[in-house]
Coordinates of C-alpha atoms in Angstrom, one line a residue:
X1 CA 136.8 255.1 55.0
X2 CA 134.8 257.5 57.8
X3 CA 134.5 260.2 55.2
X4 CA 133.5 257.8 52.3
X5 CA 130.7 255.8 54.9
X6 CA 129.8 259.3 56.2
X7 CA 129.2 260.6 52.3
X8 CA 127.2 257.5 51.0
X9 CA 124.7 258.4 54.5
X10 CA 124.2 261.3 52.9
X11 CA 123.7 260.2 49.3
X12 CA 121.1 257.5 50.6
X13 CA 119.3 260.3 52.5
X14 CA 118.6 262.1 49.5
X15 CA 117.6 259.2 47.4
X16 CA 115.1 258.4 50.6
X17 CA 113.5 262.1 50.3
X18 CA 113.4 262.0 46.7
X19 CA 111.6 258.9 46.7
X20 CA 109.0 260.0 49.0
X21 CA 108.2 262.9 47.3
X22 CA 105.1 262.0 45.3
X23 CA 106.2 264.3 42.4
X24 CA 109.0 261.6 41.7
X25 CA 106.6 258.8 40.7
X26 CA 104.0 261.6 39.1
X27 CA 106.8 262.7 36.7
X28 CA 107.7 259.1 36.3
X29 CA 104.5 257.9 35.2
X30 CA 104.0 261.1 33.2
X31 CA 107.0 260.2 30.8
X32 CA 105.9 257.1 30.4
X33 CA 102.5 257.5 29.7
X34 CA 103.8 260.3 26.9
X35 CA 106.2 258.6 25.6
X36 CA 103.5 255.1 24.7
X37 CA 100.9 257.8 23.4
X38 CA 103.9 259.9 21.4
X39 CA 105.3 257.0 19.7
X40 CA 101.9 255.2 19.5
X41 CA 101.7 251.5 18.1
X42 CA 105.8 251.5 17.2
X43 CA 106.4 248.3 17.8
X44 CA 103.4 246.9 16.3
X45 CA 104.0 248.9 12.7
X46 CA 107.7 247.4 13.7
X47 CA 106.4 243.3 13.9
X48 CA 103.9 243.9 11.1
X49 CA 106.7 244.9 8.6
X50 CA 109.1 242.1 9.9
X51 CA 112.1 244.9 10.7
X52 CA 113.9 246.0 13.7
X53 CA 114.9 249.5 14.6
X54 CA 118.3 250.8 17.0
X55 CA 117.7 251.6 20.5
X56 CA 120.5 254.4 20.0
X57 CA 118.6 255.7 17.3
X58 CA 115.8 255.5 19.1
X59 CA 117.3 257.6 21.7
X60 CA 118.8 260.1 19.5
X61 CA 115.9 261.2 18.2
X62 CA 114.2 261.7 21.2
X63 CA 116.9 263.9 22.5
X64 CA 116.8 265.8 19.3
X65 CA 112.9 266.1 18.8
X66 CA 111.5 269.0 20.1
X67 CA 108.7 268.0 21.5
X68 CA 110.2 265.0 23.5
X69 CA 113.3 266.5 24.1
X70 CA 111.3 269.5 26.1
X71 CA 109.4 266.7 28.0
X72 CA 112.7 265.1 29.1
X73 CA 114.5 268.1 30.5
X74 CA 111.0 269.3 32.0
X75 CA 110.4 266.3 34.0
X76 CA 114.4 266.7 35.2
X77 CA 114.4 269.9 36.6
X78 CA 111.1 269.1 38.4
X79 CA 112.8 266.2 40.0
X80 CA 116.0 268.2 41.0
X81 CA 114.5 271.7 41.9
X82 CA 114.7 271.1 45.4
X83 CA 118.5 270.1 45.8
X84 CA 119.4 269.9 48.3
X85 CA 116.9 269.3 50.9
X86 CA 116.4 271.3 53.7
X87 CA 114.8 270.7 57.1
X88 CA 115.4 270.5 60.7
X89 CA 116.7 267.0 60.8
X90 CA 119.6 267.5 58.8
X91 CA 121.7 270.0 61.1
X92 CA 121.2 267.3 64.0
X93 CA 122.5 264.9 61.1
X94 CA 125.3 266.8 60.6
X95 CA 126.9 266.7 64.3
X96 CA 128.0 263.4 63.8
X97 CA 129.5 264.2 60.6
X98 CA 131.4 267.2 58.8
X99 CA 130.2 269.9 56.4
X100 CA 132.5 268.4 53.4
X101 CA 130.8 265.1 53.8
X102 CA 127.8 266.5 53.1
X103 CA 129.0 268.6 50.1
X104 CA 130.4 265.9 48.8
X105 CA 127.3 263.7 49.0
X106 CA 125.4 266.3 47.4
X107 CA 127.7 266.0 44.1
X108 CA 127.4 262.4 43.9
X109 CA 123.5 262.3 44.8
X110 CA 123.5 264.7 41.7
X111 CA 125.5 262.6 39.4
X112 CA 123.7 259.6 40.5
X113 CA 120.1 260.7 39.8
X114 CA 121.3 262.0 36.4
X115 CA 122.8 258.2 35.3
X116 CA 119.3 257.0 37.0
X117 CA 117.3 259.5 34.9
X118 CA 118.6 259.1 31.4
X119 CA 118.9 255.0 32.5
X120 CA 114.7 255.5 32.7
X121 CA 114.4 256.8 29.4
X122 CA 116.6 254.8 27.6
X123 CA 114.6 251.2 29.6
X124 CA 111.5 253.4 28.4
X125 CA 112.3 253.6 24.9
X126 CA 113.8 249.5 24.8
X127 CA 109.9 248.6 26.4
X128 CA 108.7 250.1 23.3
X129 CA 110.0 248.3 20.6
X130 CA 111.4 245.5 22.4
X131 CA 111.6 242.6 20.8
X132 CA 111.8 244.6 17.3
X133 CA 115.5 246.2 18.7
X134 CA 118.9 245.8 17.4
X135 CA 122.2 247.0 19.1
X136 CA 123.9 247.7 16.0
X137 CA 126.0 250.8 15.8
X138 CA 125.1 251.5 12.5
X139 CA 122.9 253.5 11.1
X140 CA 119.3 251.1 10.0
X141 CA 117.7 251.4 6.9
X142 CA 114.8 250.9 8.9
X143 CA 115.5 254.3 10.7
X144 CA 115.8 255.7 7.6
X145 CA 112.6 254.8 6.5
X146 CA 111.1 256.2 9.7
X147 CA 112.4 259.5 9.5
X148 CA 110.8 259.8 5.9
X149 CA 107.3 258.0 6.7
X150 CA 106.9 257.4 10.4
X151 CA 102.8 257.2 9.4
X152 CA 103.6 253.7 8.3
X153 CA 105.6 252.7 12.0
X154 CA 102.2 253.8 13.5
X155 CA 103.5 257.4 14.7
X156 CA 101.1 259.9 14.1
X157 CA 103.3 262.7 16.0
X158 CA 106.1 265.1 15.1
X159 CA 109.5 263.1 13.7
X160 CA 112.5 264.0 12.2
X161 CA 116.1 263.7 12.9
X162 CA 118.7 265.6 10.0
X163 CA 120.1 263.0 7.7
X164 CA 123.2 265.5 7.2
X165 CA 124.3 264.4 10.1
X166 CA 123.8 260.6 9.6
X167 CA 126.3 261.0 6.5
X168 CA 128.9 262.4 8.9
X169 CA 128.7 260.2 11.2
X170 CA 128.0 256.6 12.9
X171 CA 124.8 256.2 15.0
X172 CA 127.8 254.4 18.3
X173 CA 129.3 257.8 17.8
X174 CA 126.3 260.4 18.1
X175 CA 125.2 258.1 20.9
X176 CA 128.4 258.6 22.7
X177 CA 128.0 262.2 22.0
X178 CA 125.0 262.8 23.2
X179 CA 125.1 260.6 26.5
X180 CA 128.0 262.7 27.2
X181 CA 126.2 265.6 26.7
X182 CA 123.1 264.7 28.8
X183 CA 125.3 263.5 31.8
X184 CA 127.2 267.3 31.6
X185 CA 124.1 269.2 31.5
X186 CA 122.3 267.4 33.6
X187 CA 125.4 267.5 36.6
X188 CA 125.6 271.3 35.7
X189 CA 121.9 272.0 36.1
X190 CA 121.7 270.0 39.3
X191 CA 124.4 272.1 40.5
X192 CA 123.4 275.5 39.7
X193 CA 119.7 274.9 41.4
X194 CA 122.4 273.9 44.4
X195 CA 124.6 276.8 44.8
X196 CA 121.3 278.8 43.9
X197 CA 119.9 277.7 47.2
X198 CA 122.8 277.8 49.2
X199 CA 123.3 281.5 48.1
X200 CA 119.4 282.4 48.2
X201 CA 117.5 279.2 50.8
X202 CA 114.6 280.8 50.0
X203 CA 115.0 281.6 46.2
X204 CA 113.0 279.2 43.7
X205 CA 114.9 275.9 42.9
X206 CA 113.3 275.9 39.3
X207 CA 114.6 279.0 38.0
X208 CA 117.8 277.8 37.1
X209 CA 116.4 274.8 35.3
X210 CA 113.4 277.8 33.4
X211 CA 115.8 280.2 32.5
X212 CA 117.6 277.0 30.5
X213 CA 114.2 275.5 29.1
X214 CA 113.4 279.3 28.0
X215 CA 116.5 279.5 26.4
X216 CA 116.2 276.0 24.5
X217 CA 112.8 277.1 23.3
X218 CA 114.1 280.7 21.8
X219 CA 117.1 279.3 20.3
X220 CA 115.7 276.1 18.3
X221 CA 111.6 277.0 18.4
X222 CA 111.2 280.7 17.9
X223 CA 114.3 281.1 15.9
X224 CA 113.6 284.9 15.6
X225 CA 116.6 287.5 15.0
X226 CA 120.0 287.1 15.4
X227 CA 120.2 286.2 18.5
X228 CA 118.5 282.8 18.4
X229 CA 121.7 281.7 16.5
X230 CA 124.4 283.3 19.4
X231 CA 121.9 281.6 21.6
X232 CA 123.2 278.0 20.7
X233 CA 126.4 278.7 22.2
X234 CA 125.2 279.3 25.6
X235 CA 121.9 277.1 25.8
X236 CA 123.2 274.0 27.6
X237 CA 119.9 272.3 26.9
X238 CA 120.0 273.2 23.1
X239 CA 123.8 271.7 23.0
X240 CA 122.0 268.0 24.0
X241 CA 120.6 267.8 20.3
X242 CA 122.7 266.7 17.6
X243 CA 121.0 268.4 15.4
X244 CA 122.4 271.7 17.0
X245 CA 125.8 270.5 16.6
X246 CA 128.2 270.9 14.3
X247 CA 129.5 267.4 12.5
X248 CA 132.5 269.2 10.3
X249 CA 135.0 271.8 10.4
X250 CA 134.0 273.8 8.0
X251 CA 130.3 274.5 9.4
X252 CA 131.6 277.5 12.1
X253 CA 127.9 278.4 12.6
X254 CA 126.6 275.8 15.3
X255 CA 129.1 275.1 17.9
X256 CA 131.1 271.9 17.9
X257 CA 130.8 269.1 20.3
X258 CA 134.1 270.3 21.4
X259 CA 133.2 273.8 22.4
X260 CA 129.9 272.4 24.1
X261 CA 132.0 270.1 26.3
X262 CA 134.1 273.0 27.5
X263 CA 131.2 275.1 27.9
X264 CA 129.1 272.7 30.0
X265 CA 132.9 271.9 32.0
X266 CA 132.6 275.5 33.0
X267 CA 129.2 275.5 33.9
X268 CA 129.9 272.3 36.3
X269 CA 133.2 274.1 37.7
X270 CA 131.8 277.2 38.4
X271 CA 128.9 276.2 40.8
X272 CA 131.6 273.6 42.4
X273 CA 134.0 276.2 43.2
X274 CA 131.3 278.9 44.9
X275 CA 129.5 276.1 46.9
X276 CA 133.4 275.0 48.2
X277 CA 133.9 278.4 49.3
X278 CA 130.1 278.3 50.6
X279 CA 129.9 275.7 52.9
X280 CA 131.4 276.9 55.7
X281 CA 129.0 279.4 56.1
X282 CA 125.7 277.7 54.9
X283 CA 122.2 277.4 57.5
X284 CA 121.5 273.9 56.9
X285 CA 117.4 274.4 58.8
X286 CA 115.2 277.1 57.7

């Protein structure tokens, strides 16, 4: 019970620092203020033609889109860049507790503000179109519609979303899917920056977090030689679009969800293991 009480200190303390960093409510209002100007007057092209559209569509398209789906994983590597905090106060802190106490509140602090994160954009996208919203885990027509004229829904921006894969499969399942997906790369982003900066204190949180955001843009922007296509298999952010994915067997091209859950398991494993084997020896103060 010690350990557990000593752990949730810890995960509190970071949720304190990362709250009074003013970046946290910049990047906050930043998403929302994209995501009302991206989407423009949804719901009112929604009310004026009497139909309602799926939050998990919603969603799913947003994680798929480009443009949006750049903005999303930009705004969460800012936020966890600086994992975990470092300063003076914490090696006094740590006295009254233990090294793996603090590890461990780390991994949950990390799997916490990834659930938080994705929680905001999904409550962003519901204020949107609320009341026009169904639950419904099938596919709408209305969706449908969107895809081919968004114009008419009062979006003026980029939107798409592949219909091959709407034949394959139901919107509850792609959902499920991609949530999964988001929570895996989200945890394994959050702890590579970690062991990053337990290995190298001074060495710049973002990198890990660029290096993936490069990637994403090559493999499913640029789309130039051969290698953009190999690149799917080891972009963790490209694997959170759908679209990326492959819905059937027969399609060996773009790597299945399967693979991409094993991949991003290795990815979370991997950090865990070397910051296990670290924190015996890491300078908590600069």
């Amino acid at each position: 019970m010690d350990s557990m009480r000593r752990m949730n200190a810890y995960v509190k303390l970071n949720f304190q620092r990362c709250l009074s960093q003013g970046k946290t409510l910049v990047i906050c209002l930043c998403l929302a203020v994209f995501f009302y100007l991206y989407f423009g007057d949804v719901r009112g092209g929604l009310m004026e033609s009497g139909q309602k559209i799926g939050i998990m569509e919603m969603f799913l398209v947003v994680t798929n889109n480009m443009y949006t789906s750049f903005t999303i994983w930009i705004g969460f590597v800012l936020i966890i860049c600086d994992i975990p905090y470092r300063d003076d106060g914490v090696y006094q802190y740590l006295l009254r507790t233990s090294r793996r106490s603090w590890l461990w509140g780390q991994i949950v602090y990390i799997v916490a503000i990834t659930v938080i994160y994705f929680a905001y954009i999904f409550l962003l996208l519901l204020l949107l179109i609320v009341p026009q919203v169904t639950f419904q885990t099938a596919w709408t027509t209305t969706f449908v519609k969107m895809i081919n004229a968004p114009f008419g829904y009062g979006i003026s921006n980029y939107f798409s979303f592949p219909v091959s894969v709407m034949r394959q499969t139901t919107a509850l399942q792609l959902f499920g899917r991609c949530i999964v997906l988001c929570m895996m790369i989200g945890m394994a982003t959050g702890f590579l920056t970690m062991m990053l900066h337990m290995l190298w204190p001074s060495g710049p949180g973002i990198a890990i977090g660029g290096i993936g955001i490069a990637m994403d843009y090559w493999a499913t922007v640029v789309r130039v030689g051969v290698t953009s296509k190999y690149l799917l298999f080891i972009s963790p952010f490209s694997m959170s679009r759908v679209g990326n994915l492959s819905t059937t067997v027969f399609n060996r091209v773009n790597p299945t969800f399967s693979y991409a859950c094993l991949f991003l398991a290795g990815m979370i494993l991997v950090p865990l293991a070397v910051m296990n084997l670290k924190i015996g020896r890491y300078a908590y103060s600069e």
